[in-house]
Coordinates of C-alpha atoms in Angstrom, one line a residue:
M1 CA 7.9 12.6 25.6
S2 CA 4.2 12.9 26.2
D3 CA 2.5 10.2 28.3
N4 CA -0.9 11.9 28.1
E5 CA -2.2 10.3 24.9
L6 CA -5.9 10.7 25.9
G7 CA -5.5 14.4 26.5
L8 CA -3.5 14.9 23.3
F9 CA -6.2 13.1 21.3
L10 CA -9.1 15.0 22.8
R11 CA -7.4 18.3 22.4
S12 CA -6.4 17.6 18.7
R13 CA -10.0 16.6 17.9
R14 CA -11.4 19.7 19.7
E15 CA -9.1 21.9 17.6
A16 CA -10.1 20.2 14.4
I17 CA -13.9 20.9 14.8
T18 CA -15.2 24.3 13.7
P19 CA -18.1 26.0 15.4
A20 CA -20.2 25.6 12.3
E21 CA -19.6 21.8 12.2
A22 CA -20.7 21.6 15.9
G23 CA -23.9 23.6 15.1
L24 CA -22.7 26.8 16.8
P25 CA -22.7 30.3 15.3
A26 CA -19.3 31.3 14.0
G27 CA -19.2 34.6 15.8
A28 CA -16.1 36.7 15.8
R29 CA -12.8 35.7 14.4
R30 CA -10.8 33.4 16.7
R31 CA -7.2 33.4 17.6
T32 CA -7.1 29.6 17.9
P33 CA -8.6 27.0 15.7
G34 CA -11.5 24.7 16.6
L35 CA -13.9 24.8 19.5
R36 CA -13.3 26.4 22.9
R37 CA -13.3 24.2 26.0
S38 CA -16.4 26.1 27.2
E39 CA -18.2 25.2 24.0
V40 CA -17.4 21.5 24.3
S41 CA -18.3 21.6 27.9
M42 CA -21.8 23.1 27.1
L43 CA -22.5 20.6 24.2
A44 CA -21.2 17.5 26.1
G45 CA -22.8 18.4 29.5
V46 CA -19.5 18.3 31.4
S47 CA -17.8 21.0 33.4
V48 CA -15.0 23.0 31.9
E49 CA -12.8 22.1 34.9
Y50 CA -13.4 18.4 34.2
L51 CA -12.5 18.8 30.5
I52 CA -9.3 20.6 31.5
R53 CA -8.4 17.7 33.8
L54 CA -8.9 15.3 30.9
E55 CA -6.8 17.3 28.5
Q56 CA -4.1 17.8 31.0
G57 CA -4.0 14.1 31.9
R58 CA -5.0 14.7 35.6
D59 CA -8.1 12.4 35.0
R60 CA -7.6 9.5 32.6
R61 CA -10.6 7.3 33.4
P62 CA -13.8 9.1 32.3
S63 CA -17.0 7.2 32.4
P64 CA -18.5 5.6 29.3
Q65 CA -21.2 8.2 29.4
V66 CA -18.7 11.0 29.3
L67 CA -16.8 9.3 26.5
A68 CA -19.9 8.9 24.5
A69 CA -20.9 12.6 25.0
L70 CA -17.4 13.8 24.0
A71 CA -17.3 11.5 21.0
G72 CA -20.6 13.0 19.8
V73 CA -19.5 16.6 20.2
L74 CA -16.1 16.0 18.6
Q75 CA -17.8 14.0 15.7
L76 CA -15.5 11.1 16.1
S77 CA -15.6 8.4 13.4
P78 CA -16.2 4.8 14.5
A79 CA -12.5 4.1 14.3
E80 CA -11.7 7.2 16.4
R81 CA -14.3 6.1 19.0
V82 CA -12.6 2.7 19.2
H83 CA -9.2 4.4 19.6
L84 CA -10.6 6.7 22.3
H85 CA -11.9 3.7 24.2
R86 CA -8.5 1.9 23.9
L87 CA -6.8 5.0 25.3
V88 CA -8.9 4.9 28.4
K89 CA -8.5 1.2 28.8
S90 CA -4.7 1.5 28.6
A91 CA -4.8 3.0 32.1
D92 CA -6.1 -0.4 33.4
A93 CA -3.5 -2.8 34.7
G94 CA -5.1 -5.6 32.8
F95 CA -4.5 -3.9 29.5
T96 CA -0.9 -3.4 30.4
C97 CA -0.5 -7.1 31.2
R98 CA -1.9 -7.9 27.8
G99 CA 1.1 -6.3 26.2
A100 CA 3.5 -8.5 28.2
A101 CA 2.7 -11.4 26.0
G102 CA 4.5 -9.7 23.2
P103 CA 3.5 -8.3 19.8
A104 CA 1.6 -10.6 17.5
R105 CA 4.0 -12.2 15.1
I106 CA 2.1 -15.3 14.0
V107 CA 0.5 -15.0 10.6
R108 CA -2.7 -17.0 10.2
P109 CA -2.8 -19.3 7.1
T110 CA -5.8 -17.5 5.7
V111 CA -4.0 -14.2 5.9
R112 CA -1.1 -15.7 3.9
M113 CA -3.6 -16.9 1.4
L114 CA -5.1 -13.4 1.2
L115 CA -1.6 -12.0 0.5
D116 CA -1.2 -14.6 -2.3
Q117 CA -4.4 -13.4 -3.9
L118 CA -3.1 -9.9 -3.9
E119 CA -0.2 -10.7 -6.2
P120 CA 1.3 -8.9 -8.2
A121 CA 0.3 -5.9 -6.1
A122 CA 2.6 -4.7 -3.3
A123 CA 1.1 -5.7 0.1
V124 CA 2.5 -6.1 3.5
L125 CA 1.4 -7.4 6.9
L126 CA 2.6 -5.4 10.0
N127 CA 2.0 -5.7 13.7
Q128 CA 1.7 -3.0 16.3
L129 CA 5.5 -2.5 16.4
G130 CA 5.7 -2.0 12.7
D131 CA 7.4 -5.4 12.3
V132 CA 7.1 -6.7 8.7
L133 CA 5.6 -10.1 9.2
A134 CA 4.7 -11.2 5.6
Y135 CA 4.5 -9.6 2.2
T136 CA 3.9 -10.2 -1.5
A137 CA 6.6 -10.6 -4.1
G138 CA 5.3 -7.2 -5.4
Y139 CA 6.2 -5.6 -2.0
A140 CA 9.7 -7.2 -2.1
R141 CA 10.3 -5.8 -5.6
L142 CA 9.2 -2.4 -4.4
T143 CA 11.0 -2.1 -1.0
A144 CA 13.9 -4.5 -0.9
P145 CA 16.1 -2.3 -3.2
L146 CA 15.3 0.6 -0.7
G147 CA 16.8 -1.4 2.2
L148 CA 13.4 -1.6 4.1
L149 CA 13.7 -5.4 4.3
D150 CA 17.2 -5.5 5.7
G151 CA 16.3 -5.7 9.3
D152 CA 15.9 -8.8 11.4
P153 CA 13.0 -8.6 11.6
P154 CA 12.4 -5.8 9.2
N155 CA 10.6 -2.9 11.0
L156 CA 9.0 0.1 9.3
A157 CA 9.4 2.5 12.2
R158 CA 13.0 1.6 12.8
Y159 CA 13.8 1.9 9.1
L160 CA 12.2 5.4 8.8
F161 CA 13.9 6.9 11.8
T162 CA 17.3 5.1 11.8
D163 CA 18.2 4.4 8.1
S164 CA 19.2 7.4 6.0
R165 CA 18.0 5.6 2.9
S166 CA 14.4 6.2 4.0
R167 CA 14.7 9.9 3.3
V168 CA 15.5 9.2 -0.3
A169 CA 12.9 6.4 -0.6
Y170 CA 10.1 8.7 0.7
P171 CA 10.3 12.2 -0.8
D172 CA 7.5 13.2 1.7
W173 CA 9.5 11.6 4.5
S174 CA 8.1 13.9 7.2
H175 CA 4.5 13.0 6.4
V176 CA 5.3 9.3 6.3
A177 CA 7.1 9.6 9.6
D178 CA 4.0 11.3 11.2
E179 CA 1.8 8.5 10.0
Q180 CA 4.2 5.8 11.4
V181 CA 4.3 7.5 14.8
A182 CA 0.5 7.7 14.8
A183 CA 0.4 3.9 14.0
L184 CA 2.8 3.2 16.8
K185 CA 0.8 5.2 19.3
Q186 CA -2.5 3.6 18.3
G187 CA -3.9 1.7 21.2
P188 CA -2.0 1.1 24.4
F189 CA 1.3 2.7 23.3
R190 CA 3.5 3.1 26.5
A191 CA 1.2 0.8 28.4
D192 CA 2.7 -2.0 26.2
P193 CA 6.2 -2.7 27.4
H194 CA 7.3 -3.9 23.9
V195 CA 6.1 -0.7 22.2
T196 CA 7.8 1.3 25.1
A197 CA 11.1 -0.5 24.4
L198 CA 11.0 0.4 20.7
A199 CA 10.0 4.0 21.5
D200 CA 12.9 4.3 24.0
E201 CA 15.3 3.0 21.3
L202 CA 14.0 5.5 18.7
T203 CA 14.2 8.3 21.3
V204 CA 17.9 7.6 21.8
I205 CA 18.8 7.1 18.1
A206 CA 16.5 9.6 16.4
G207 CA 16.1 12.2 19.1
D208 CA 13.8 15.1 18.3
E209 CA 12.7 13.7 15.0
F210 CA 10.9 11.0 16.9
T211 CA 10.1 12.6 20.3
A212 CA 8.6 15.8 18.8
R213 CA 6.2 13.7 16.8
V214 CA 5.2 11.6 19.8
A215 CA 4.4 14.7 21.7
S216 CA 2.3 16.3 18.9
V217 CA 0.9 13.6 16.6
P218 CA -2.2 11.9 18.0
G219 CA -2.7 8.2 17.4
L220 CA -4.9 6.8 14.6
P221 CA -3.1 6.9 11.3
R222 CA -4.9 7.4 8.0
T223 CA -6.3 4.2 6.6
N224 CA -5.9 5.2 3.0
G225 CA -4.2 7.8 0.8
T226 CA -1.4 8.3 -1.7
I227 CA 2.3 8.4 -1.1
R228 CA 5.3 9.1 -3.2
M229 CA 8.3 6.7 -3.4
Q230 CA 11.7 7.0 -5.2
H231 CA 12.8 3.6 -6.5
P232 CA 16.4 3.1 -7.8
A233 CA 15.2 1.1 -10.8
A234 CA 11.6 2.3 -11.4
G235 CA 12.2 6.0 -10.6
A236 CA 9.5 8.2 -9.1
L237 CA 6.3 6.4 -8.1
R238 CA 2.9 7.4 -6.8
L239 CA 1.1 4.7 -4.9
S240 CA -2.4 4.6 -3.4
Y241 CA -2.7 2.6 -0.3
E242 CA -5.6 0.9 1.6
T243 CA -5.3 -0.5 5.1
L244 CA -7.2 -3.5 6.5
D245 CA -7.1 -3.8 10.3
L246 CA -7.3 -7.4 11.4
S247 CA -9.1 -8.5 14.6
A248 CA -8.1 -7.2 18.0
D249 CA -6.7 -10.7 18.7
D250 CA -4.2 -10.3 15.9
D251 CA -3.5 -6.7 16.4
Q252 CA -2.1 -6.6 12.9
R253 CA -2.8 -4.5 9.8
L254 CA -2.5 -5.4 6.1
I255 CA -1.6 -2.6 3.7
A256 CA -2.0 -2.9 0.0
Y257 CA -0.3 -0.5 -2.5
L258 CA -1.7 0.2 -6.0
P259 CA -0.4 2.4 -8.7
A260 CA -2.0 5.9 -8.5
D261 CA -1.4 6.8 -12.1
D262 CA -0.5 5.2 -15.5
A263 CA 3.2 6.1 -15.3
T264 CA 3.5 4.3 -12.0
A265 CA 1.6 1.2 -13.3
A266 CA 4.0 1.1 -16.3
A267 CA 7.1 1.5 -14.0
L268 CA 6.0 -1.3 -11.7
R269 CA 5.4 -3.6 -14.7
T270 CA 9.1 -3.2 -15.7
L271 CA 10.1 -4.6 -12.3
R272 CA 8.3 -7.9 -12.6
E273 CA 10.1 -9.6 -15.5
P274 CA 13.7 -9.2 -14.1
L275 CA 12.6 -10.8 -10.8
R276 CA 11.1 -13.8 -12.6
L277 CA 14.3 -14.3 -14.6
V278 CA 16.4 -14.3 -11.4
A279 CA 14.0 -16.5 -9.5
G280 CA 13.9 -19.1 -12.4

């Protein structure tokens, strides 16, 4: 399992930028995608040898000036720049100690009120571990029949990698698993002992399905997109999702799911009335 998250992130971003995007002539066809190290070195004003050390994990504490130069060349978004900074800070002992306090599980009253306002949409509040902290009734209607809420506490990562029902629930399971690993790796990852404990558990239970993703998927999941789900009562669903990251003190994220097409909207409406009858 990789412990060189900074190097993995820098390399993946370098391979994602084309010469044209970096303002360089395309030149001859390339055997590998993205920018060469020599090109990043030239544009960022750092030596090739130093860039190699960063990507190989032999230097994990570049200066803020070097980080800013690399972020500019790699055209990192604001969220990616924050993630890059957190990866460097995770090498500090103080950041490791922060994780010893445990993952944030307290839900602020205003966040609960926000969830109430999102009804009848499906919305869930997760912490860094993927623990399900709070959710709307719409989320319960969507996920309880899939077994996602069976855990104590329910945990999205554990469900995806240890519960066979998840592969039926998510037709695009591999993509969803990639995104969950990216979310788990966001920030301190193995500098946090609680995340490490969960990662070790999933390594033992899920094996290569988990460890191969940890070694290849950089942190920073997508904040929005569309997923498919297969519901036992509502059938095939297409859901658009939007992620709201709460403050660094909370280290939590709220994800809202909305129907991506009319058929899904109609299918979700059929789930509401039976739940009201049972609850009443």
